Short mmCIF file of C-alpha atoms in Angstrom, two decimals:
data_model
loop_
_atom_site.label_atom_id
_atom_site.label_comp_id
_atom_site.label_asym_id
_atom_site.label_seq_id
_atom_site.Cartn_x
_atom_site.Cartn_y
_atom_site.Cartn_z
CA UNK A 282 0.00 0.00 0.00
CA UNK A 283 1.33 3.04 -1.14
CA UNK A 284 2.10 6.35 1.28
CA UNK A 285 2.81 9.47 1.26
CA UNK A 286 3.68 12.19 3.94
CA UNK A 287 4.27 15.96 3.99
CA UNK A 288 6.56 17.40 6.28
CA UNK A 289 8.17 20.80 6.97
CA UNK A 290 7.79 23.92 8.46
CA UNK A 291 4.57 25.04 9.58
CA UNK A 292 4.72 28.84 9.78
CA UNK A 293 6.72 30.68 7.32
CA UNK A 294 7.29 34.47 6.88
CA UNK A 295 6.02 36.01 4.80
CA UNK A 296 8.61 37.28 1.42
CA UNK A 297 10.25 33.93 2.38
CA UNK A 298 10.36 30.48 0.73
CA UNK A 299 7.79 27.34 1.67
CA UNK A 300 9.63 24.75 1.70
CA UNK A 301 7.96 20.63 1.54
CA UNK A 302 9.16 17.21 1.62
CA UNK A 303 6.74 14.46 0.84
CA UNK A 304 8.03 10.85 1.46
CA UNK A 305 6.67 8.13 -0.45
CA UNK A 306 6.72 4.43 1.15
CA UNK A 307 5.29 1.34 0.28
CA UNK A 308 6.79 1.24 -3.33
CA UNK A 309 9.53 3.02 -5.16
CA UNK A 310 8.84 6.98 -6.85
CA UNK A 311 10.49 5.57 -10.04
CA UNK A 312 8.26 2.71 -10.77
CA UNK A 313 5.43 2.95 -13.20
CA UNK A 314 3.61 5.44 -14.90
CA UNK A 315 2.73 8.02 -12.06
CA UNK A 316 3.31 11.86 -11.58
CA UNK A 317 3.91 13.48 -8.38
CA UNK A 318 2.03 16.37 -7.85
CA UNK A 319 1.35 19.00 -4.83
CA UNK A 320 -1.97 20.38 -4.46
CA UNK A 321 -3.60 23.06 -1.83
CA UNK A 322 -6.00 24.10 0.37
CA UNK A 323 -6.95 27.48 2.26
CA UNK A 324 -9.12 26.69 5.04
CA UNK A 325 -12.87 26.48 4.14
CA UNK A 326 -12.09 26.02 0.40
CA UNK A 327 -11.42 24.16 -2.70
CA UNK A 328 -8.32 22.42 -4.21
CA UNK A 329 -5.59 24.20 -6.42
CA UNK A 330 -3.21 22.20 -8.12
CA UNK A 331 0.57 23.60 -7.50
CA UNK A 332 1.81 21.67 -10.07
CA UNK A 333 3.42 18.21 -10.97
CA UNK A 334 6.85 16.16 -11.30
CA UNK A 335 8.06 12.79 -13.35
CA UNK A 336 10.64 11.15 -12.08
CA UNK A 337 12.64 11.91 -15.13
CA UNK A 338 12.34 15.49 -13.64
CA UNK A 339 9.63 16.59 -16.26
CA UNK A 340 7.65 19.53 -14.25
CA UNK A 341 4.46 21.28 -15.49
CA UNK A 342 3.38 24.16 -12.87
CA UNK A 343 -0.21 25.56 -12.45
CA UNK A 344 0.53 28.82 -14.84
CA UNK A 345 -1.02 31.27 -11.66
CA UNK A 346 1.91 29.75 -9.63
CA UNK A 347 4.59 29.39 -11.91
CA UNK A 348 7.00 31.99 -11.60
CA UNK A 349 7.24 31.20 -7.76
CA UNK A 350 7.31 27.44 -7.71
CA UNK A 351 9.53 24.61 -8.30
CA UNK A 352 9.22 21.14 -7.62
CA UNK A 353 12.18 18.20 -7.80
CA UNK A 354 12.74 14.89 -6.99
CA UNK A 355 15.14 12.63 -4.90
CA UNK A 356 14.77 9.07 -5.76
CA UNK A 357 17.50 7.94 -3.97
CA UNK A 358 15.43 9.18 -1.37
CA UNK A 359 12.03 8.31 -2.62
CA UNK A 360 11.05 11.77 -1.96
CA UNK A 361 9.44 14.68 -3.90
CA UNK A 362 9.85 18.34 -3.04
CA UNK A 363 8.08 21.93 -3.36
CA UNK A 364 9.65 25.39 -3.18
CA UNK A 365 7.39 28.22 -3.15
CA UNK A 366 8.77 31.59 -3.06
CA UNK A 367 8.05 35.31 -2.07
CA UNK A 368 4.75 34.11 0.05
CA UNK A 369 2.29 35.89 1.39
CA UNK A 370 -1.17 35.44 3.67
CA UNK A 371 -2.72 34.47 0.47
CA UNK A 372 -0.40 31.11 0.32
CA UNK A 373 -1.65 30.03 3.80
CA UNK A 374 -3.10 26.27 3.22
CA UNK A 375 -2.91 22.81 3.68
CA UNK A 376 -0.79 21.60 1.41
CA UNK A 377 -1.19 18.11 -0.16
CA UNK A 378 1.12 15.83 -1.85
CA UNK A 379 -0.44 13.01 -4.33
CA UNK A 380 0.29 10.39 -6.82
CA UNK A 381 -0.86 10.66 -10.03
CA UNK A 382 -1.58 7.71 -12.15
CA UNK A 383 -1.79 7.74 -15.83
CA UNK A 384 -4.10 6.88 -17.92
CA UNK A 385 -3.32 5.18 -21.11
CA UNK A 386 -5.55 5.18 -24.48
CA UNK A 387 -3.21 2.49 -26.31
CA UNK A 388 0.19 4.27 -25.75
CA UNK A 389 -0.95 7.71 -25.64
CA UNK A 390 -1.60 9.93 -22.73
CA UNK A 391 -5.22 10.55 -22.35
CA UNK A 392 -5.55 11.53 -18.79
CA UNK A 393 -4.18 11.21 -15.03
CA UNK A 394 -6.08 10.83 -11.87
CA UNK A 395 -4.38 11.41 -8.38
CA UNK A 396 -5.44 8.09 -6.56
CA UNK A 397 -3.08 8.14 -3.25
CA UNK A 398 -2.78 11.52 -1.01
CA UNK A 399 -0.72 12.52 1.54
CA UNK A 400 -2.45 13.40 4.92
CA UNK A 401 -2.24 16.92 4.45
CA UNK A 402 0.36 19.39 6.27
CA UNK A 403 -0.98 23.02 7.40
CA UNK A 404 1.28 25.91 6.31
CA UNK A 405 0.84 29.55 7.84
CA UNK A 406 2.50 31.93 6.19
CA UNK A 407 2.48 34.98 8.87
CA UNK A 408 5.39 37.22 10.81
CA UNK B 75 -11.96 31.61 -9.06
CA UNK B 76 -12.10 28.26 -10.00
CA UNK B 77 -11.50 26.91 -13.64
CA UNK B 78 -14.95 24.45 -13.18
CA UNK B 79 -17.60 25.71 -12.05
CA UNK B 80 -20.03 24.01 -9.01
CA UNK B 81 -22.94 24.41 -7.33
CA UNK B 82 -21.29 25.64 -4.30
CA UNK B 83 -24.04 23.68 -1.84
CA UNK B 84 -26.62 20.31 -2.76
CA UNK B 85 -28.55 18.93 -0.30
CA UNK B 86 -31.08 15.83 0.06
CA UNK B 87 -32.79 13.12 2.02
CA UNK B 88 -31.39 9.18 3.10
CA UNK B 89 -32.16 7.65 -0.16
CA UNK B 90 -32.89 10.60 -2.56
CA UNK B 91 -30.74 10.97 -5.63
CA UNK B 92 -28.75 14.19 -5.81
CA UNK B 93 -26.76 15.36 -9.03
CA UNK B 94 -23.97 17.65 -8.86
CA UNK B 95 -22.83 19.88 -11.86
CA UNK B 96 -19.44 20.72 -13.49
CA UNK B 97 -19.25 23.15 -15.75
CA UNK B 98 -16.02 23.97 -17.62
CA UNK B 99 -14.83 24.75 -21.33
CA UNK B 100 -13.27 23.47 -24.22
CA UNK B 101 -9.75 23.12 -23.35
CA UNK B 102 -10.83 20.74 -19.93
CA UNK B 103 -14.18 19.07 -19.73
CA UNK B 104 -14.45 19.07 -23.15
CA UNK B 105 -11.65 17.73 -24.65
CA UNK B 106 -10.22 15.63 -21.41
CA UNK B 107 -11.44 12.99 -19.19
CA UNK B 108 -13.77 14.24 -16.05
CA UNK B 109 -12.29 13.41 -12.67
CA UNK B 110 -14.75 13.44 -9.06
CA UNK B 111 -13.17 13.60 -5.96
CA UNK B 112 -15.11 13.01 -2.12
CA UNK B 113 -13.41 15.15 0.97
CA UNK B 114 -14.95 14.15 3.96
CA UNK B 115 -14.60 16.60 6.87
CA UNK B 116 -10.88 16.98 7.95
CA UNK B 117 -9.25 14.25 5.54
CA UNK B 118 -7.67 14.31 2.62
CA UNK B 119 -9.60 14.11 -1.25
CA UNK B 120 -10.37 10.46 -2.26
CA UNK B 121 -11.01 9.12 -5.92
CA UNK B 122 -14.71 8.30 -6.84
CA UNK B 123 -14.79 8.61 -10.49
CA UNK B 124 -12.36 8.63 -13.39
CA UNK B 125 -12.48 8.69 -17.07
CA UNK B 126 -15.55 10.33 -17.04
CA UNK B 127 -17.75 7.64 -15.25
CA UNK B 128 -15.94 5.06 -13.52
CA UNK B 129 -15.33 4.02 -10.40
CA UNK B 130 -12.28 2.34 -8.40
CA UNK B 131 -12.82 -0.48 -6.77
CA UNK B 132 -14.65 0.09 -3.73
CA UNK B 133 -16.67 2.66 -4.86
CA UNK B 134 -20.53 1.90 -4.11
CA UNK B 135 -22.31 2.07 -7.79
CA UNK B 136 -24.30 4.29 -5.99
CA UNK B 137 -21.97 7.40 -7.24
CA UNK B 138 -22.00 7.46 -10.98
CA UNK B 139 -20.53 10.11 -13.83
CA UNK B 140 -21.40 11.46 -16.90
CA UNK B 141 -20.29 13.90 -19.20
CA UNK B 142 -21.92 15.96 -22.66
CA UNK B 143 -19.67 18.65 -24.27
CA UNK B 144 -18.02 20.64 -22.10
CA UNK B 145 -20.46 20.29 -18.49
CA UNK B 146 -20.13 16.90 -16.52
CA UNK B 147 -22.25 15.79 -14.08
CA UNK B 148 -22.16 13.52 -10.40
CA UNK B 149 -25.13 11.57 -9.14
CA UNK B 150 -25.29 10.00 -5.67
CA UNK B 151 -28.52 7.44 -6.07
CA UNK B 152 -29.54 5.78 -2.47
CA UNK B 153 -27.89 8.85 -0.27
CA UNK B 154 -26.87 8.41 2.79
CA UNK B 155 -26.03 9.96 5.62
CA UNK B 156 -21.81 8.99 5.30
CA UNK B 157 -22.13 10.77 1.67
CA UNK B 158 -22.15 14.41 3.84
CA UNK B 159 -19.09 15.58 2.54
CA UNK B 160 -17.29 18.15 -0.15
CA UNK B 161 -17.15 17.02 -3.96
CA UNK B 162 -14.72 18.07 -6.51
CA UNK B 163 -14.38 17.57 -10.53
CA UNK B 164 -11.59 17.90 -11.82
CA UNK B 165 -10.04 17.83 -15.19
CA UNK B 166 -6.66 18.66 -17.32
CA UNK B 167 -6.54 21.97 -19.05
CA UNK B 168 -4.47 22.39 -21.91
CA UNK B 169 -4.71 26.29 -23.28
CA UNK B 170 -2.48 28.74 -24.25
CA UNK B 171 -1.28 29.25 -20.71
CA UNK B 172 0.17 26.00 -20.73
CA UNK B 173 -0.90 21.99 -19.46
CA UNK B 174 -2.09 21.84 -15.82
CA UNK B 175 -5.03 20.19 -13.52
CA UNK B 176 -7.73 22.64 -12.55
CA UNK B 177 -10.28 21.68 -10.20
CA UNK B 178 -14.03 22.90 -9.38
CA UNK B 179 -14.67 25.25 -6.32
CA UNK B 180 -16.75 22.42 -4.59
CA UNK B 181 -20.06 21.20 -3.51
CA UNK B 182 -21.10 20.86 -0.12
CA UNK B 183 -23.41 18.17 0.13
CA UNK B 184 -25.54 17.65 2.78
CA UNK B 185 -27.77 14.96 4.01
CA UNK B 186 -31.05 16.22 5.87
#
């Protein structure tokens, strides 16, 4: 059964950089046909996708977040990371991690769906 | 603003059926798959339909999809009272601003 976990700090400043971890257990990051993707949440609202990694290092970013974030990978470490930079209030959220798998129509992409979440980690970005 | 557009609130009885709507535009709904997602209270989203209109294992067949041009649509058949939670479609968009996931603003459903 597959895992994944957020961790970092909490309560940034704000002008700084959010920094997240997610670990993945229960199988390895390279295997199959999955993207890694972080996705938020400000209290009492809906879902924005941050954007999305393969583990050849691929990256597409949500284009309302892209000058500001940057994801990577560490599969020696079976980890997946976000950097999000110059934050303010307006980045406060839970922040999820997921796995994305992808859906195949013969041998061409024709969709992805994220089918394993992380727990969900709640960053404040305040002073 | 979200990309899809929701109902923000849907209510109904133990064993009513309740649709939820999607609305979104040519470069998501209507030329990608339509994804639904279930967030109960203080967990994290869980998958309840892909491709449109089906389900992972373990879904009831209670919760089925559908989708017509560029509008999708969720129906919960047989609600009950464990089905009180936020719903989400989701889709890929691929415009001029580039290839990413958007998701809808959410439904609150509610079981009376």
């Amino acid at each position: 059964q597959v895992q994944l976990q957020e961790s970092g700090p909490g309560l940034v400043k704000p002008s700084q950089t959010l920094s997240l971890t997610c670990t993945v257990s229960g199988g390895s990051i390279s295997s199959g046909s999955y993207y890694w993707s972080w996705i938020r949440q400000p209290a009492g609202k809906g879902l924005e996708w941050i954007g999305r990694i393969y583990t050849s290092g691929s990256t597409n970013y949500n284009p309302s977040l892209k000058s500001r974030v940057t994801i990577s990978v560490d599969t020696s470490k079976n980890q997946f990371s976000l950097k999000l930079s110059s934050v303010t209030a307006a980045d406060t959220a839970v922040y999820y991690c997921a796995r994305a798998e992808v859906d195949y129509y013969g041998s061409i992409w024709s969709g992805e769906y994220f089918d394993y979440w992380g727990q969900g980690t709640l960053v404040t970005v305040s002073s | 603003q979200s990309v899809l557009t929701q109902p923000p609130s849907a209510s109904g009885t133990p064993g009513q059926r309740v649709t939820i709507s999607c609305s979104g535009s040519s470069s998501n709904i209507g030329s990608n798959y339509v994804y639904w997602y279930q967030q109960l209270p203080g967990t994290a989203p869980k998958l309840l339909i892909y491709r449109n209109n089906q389900r992972p294992s373990g879904v009831p067949d209670r919760f089925s999809g559908s989708k017509s041009g560029t509008s999708a649509s969720l129906a919960i058949s047989g609600l009950r009272s464990e089905d009180e939670a936020d719903y989400y479609c989701a889709a890929w968009d691929d415009s001029l601003s580039g290839f990413h996931a958007v998701f809808g603003g959410g439904t609150q459903l509610t079981v009376l």
